[in-house]
PDB file of C-alpha atoms in Angstrom:
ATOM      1  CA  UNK A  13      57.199 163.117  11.557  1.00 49.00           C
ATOM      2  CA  UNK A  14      53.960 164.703  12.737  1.00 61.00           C
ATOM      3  CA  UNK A  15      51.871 163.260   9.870  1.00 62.00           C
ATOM      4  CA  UNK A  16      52.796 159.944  10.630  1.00 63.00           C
ATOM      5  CA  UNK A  17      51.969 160.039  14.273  1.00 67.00           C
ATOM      6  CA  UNK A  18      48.350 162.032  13.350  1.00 67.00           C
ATOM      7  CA  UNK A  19      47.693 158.820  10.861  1.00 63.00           C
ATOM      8  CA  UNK A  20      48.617 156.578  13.355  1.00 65.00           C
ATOM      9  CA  UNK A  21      46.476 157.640  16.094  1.00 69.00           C
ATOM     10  CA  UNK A  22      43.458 157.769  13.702  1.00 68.00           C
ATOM     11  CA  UNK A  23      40.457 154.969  14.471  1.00 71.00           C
ATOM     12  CA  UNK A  24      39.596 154.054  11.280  1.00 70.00           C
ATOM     13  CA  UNK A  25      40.429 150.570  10.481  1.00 65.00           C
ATOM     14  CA  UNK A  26      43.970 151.013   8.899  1.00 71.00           C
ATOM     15  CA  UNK A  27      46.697 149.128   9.982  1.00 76.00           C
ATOM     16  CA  UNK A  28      50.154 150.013   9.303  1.00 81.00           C
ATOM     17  CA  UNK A  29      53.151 147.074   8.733  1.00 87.00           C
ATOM     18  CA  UNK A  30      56.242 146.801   7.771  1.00 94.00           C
ATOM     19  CA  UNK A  31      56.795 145.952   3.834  1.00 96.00           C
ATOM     20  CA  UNK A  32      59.200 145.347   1.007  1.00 96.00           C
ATOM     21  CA  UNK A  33      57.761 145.315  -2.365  1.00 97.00           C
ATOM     22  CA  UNK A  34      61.143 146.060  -4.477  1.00 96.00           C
ATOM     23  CA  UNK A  35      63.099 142.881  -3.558  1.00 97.00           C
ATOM     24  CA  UNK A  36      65.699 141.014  -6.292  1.00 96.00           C
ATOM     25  CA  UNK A  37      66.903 137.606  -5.860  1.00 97.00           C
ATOM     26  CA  UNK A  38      69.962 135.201  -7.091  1.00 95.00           C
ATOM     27  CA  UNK A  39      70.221 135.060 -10.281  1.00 80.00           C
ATOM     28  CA  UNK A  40      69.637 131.490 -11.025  1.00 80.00           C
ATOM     29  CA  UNK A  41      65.646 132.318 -11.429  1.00 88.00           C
ATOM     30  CA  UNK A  42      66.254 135.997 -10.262  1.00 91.00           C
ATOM     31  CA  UNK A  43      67.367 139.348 -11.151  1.00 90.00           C
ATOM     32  CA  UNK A  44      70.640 138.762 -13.795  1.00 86.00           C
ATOM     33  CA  UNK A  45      72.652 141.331 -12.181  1.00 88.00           C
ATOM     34  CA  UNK A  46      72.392 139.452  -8.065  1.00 91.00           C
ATOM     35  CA  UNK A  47      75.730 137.658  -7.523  1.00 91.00           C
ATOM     36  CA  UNK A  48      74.750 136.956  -3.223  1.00 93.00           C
ATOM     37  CA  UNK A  49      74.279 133.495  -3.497  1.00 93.00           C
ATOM     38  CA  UNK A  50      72.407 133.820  -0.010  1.00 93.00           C
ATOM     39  CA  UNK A  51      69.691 135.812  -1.907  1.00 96.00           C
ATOM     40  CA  UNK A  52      67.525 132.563  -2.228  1.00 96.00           C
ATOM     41  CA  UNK A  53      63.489 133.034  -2.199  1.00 97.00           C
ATOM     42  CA  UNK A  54      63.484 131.031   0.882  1.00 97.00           C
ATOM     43  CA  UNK A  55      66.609 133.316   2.786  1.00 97.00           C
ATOM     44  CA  UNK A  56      64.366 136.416   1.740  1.00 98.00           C
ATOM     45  CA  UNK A  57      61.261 134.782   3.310  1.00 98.00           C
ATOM     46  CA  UNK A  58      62.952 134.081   6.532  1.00 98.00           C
ATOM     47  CA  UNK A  59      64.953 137.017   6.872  1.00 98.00           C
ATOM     48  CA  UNK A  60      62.168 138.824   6.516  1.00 98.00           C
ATOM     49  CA  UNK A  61      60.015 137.258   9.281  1.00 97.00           C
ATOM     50  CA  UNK A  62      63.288 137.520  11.265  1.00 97.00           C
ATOM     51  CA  UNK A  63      62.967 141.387  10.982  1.00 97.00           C
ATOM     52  CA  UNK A  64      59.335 141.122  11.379  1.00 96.00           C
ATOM     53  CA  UNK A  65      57.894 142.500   7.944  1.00 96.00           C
ATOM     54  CA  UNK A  66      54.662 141.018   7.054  1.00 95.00           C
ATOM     55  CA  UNK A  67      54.248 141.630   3.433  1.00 96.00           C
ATOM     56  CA  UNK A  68      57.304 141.210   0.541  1.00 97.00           C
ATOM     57  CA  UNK A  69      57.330 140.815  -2.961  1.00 98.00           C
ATOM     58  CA  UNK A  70      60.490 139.511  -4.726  1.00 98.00           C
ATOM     59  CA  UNK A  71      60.302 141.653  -7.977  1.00 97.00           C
ATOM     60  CA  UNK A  72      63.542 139.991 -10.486  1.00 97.00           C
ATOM     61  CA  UNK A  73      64.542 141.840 -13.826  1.00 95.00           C
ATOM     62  CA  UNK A  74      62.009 140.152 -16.302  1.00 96.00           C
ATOM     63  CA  UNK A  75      61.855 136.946 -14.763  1.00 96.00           C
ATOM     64  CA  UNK A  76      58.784 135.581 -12.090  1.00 96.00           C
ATOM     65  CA  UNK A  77      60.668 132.212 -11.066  1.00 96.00           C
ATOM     66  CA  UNK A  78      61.801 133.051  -7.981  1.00 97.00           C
ATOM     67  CA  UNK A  79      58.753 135.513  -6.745  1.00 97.00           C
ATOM     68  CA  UNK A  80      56.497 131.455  -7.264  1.00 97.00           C
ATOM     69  CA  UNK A  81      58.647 129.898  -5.193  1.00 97.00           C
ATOM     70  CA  UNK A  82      59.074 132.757  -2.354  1.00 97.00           C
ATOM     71  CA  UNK A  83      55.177 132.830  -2.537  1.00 97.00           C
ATOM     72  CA  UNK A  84      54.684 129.066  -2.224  1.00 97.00           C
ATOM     73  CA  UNK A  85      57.311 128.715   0.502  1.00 97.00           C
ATOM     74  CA  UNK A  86      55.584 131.644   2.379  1.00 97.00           C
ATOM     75  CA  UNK A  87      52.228 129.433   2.957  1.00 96.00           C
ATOM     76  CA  UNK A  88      51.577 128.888   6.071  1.00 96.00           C
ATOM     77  CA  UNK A  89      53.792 131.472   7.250  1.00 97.00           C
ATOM     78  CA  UNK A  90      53.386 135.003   9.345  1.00 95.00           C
ATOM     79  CA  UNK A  91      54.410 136.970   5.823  1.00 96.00           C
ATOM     80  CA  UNK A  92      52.100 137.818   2.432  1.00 95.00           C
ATOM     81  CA  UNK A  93      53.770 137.354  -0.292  1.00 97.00           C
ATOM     82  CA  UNK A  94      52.932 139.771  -3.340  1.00 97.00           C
ATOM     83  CA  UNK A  95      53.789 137.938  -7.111  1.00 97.00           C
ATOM     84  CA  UNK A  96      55.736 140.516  -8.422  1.00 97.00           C
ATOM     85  CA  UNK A  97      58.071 141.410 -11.326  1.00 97.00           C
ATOM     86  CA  UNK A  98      60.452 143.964 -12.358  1.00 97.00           C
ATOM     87  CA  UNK A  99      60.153 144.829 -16.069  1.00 97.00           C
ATOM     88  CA  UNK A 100      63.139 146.792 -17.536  1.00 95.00           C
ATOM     89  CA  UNK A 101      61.884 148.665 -20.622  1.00 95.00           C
ATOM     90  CA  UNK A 102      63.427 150.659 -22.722  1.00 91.00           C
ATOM     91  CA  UNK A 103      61.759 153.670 -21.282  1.00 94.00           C
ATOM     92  CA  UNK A 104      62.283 152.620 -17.542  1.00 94.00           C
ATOM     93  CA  UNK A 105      61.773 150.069 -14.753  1.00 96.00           C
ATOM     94  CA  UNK A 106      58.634 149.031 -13.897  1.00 97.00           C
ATOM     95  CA  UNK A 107      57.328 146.842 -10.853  1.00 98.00           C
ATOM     96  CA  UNK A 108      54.281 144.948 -11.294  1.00 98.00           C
ATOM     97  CA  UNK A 109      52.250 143.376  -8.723  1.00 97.00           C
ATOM     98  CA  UNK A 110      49.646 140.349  -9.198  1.00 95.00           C
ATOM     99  CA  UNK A 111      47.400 138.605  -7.398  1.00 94.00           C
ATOM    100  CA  UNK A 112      48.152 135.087  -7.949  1.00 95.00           C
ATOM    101  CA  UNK A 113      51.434 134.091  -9.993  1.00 96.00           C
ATOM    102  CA  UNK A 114      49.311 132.268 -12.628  1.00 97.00           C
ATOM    103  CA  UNK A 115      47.933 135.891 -13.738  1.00 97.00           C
ATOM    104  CA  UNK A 116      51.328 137.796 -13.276  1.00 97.00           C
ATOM    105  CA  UNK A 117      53.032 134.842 -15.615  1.00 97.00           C
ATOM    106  CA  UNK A 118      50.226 135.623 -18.065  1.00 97.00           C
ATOM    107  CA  UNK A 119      51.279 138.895 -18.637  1.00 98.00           C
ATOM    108  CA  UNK A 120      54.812 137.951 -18.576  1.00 97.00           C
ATOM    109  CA  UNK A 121      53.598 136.001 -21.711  1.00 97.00           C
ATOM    110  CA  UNK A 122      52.474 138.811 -23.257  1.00 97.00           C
ATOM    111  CA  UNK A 123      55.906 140.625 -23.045  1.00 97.00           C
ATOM    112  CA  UNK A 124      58.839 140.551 -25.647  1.00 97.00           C
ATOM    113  CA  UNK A 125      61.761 140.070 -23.217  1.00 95.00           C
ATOM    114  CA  UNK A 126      65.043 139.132 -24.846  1.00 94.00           C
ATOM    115  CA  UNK A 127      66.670 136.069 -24.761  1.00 92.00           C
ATOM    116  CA  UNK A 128      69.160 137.237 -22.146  1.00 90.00           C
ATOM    117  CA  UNK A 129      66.212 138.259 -20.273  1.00 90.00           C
ATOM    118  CA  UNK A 130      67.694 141.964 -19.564  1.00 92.00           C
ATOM    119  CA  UNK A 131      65.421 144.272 -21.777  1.00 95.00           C
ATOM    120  CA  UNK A 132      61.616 144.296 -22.571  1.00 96.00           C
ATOM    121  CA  UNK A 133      60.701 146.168 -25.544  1.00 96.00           C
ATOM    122  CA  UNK A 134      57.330 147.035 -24.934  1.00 97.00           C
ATOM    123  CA  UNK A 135      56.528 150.553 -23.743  1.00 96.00           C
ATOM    124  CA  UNK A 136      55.576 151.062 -20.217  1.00 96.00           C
ATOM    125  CA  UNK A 137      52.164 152.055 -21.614  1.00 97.00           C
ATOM    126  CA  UNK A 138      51.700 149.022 -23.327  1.00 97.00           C
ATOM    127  CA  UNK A 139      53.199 147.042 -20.276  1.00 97.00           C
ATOM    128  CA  UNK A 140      50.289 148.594 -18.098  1.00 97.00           C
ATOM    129  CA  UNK A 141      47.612 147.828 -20.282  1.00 97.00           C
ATOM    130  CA  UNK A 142      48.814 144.257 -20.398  1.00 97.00           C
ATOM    131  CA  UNK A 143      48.998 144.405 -16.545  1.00 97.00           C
ATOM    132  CA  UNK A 144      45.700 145.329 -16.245  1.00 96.00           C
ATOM    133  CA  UNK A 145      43.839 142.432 -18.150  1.00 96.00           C
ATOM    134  CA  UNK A 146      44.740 140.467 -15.482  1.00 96.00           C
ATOM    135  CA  UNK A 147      44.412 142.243 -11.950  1.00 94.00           C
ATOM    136  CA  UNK A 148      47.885 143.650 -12.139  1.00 96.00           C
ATOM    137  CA  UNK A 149      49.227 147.052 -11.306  1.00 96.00           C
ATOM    138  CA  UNK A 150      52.062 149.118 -12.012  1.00 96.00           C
ATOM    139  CA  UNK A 151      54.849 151.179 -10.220  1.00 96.00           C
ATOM    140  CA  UNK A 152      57.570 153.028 -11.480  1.00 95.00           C
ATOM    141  CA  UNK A 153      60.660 151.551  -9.865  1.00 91.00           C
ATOM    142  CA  UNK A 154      63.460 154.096 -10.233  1.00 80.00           C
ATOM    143  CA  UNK A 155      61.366 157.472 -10.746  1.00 71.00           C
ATOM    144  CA  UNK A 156      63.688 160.257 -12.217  1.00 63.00           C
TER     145      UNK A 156
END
């Protein structure tokens, strides 16, 4: 794509990388719906070194288990890892990002996530607004 190549060439300071920021895990601390046993946070680290991205974020269905361990088994490593979470709402998915895992959890603990953990029933609004008392953002995961 011409853009792309324009953007490239441009001298000001950006730097472009490879990246996966929508990433679900095994289901034993992950997303409920992974079966791949492989799909550990540790696997996802190293596979993703392997193929050379430098910045992941393991975002499970309403849980943040998995994203603290991929984060604290990527120190020290070539790779950022982003805490991250996938909240299904009623309304929609959404993807949060954090800067540490202690703030991300913190909004998880704001949430009303079923036992089940498959369905939040806050709004997306209200999930946003939660996000952003403590340096998170939002994404839209599955945009229509």
């Amino acid at each position: 794509m011409k853009i792309i190549s324009e953007i490239q060439q441009r001298k000001n300071g950006a730097k472009f990388v490879k990246a996966d920021l929508h990433i679900h895990s095994y289901k034993e601390g992950g997303s409920f719906d992974v079966e791949d046993i492989n799909m550990t946070p540790q696997n996802i680290v190293d596979k993703a070194i392997e193929k050379g991205l430098k910045i992941i974020s393991i975002t499970d269905h309403n849980v943040t288990r998995n994203s603290e361990v991929a984060v604290k088994y990527a120190e020290g490593k070539d790779i950022l890892v982003i805490p991250g979470i996938e909240i299904s709402t009623t309304q929609g998915h959404l993807l949060i990002y954090c800067d540490t895992i202690h703030n991300l959890n913190n909004i998880v603990g704001k949430l009303t996530i079923n036992e089940e953990k498959t369905v939040c029933t806050n709004s997306i609004k209200s999930c946003l607004d939660i996000a952003s008392q403590f340096n998170g953002i939002g994404v839209l995961a599955n945009p229509p």
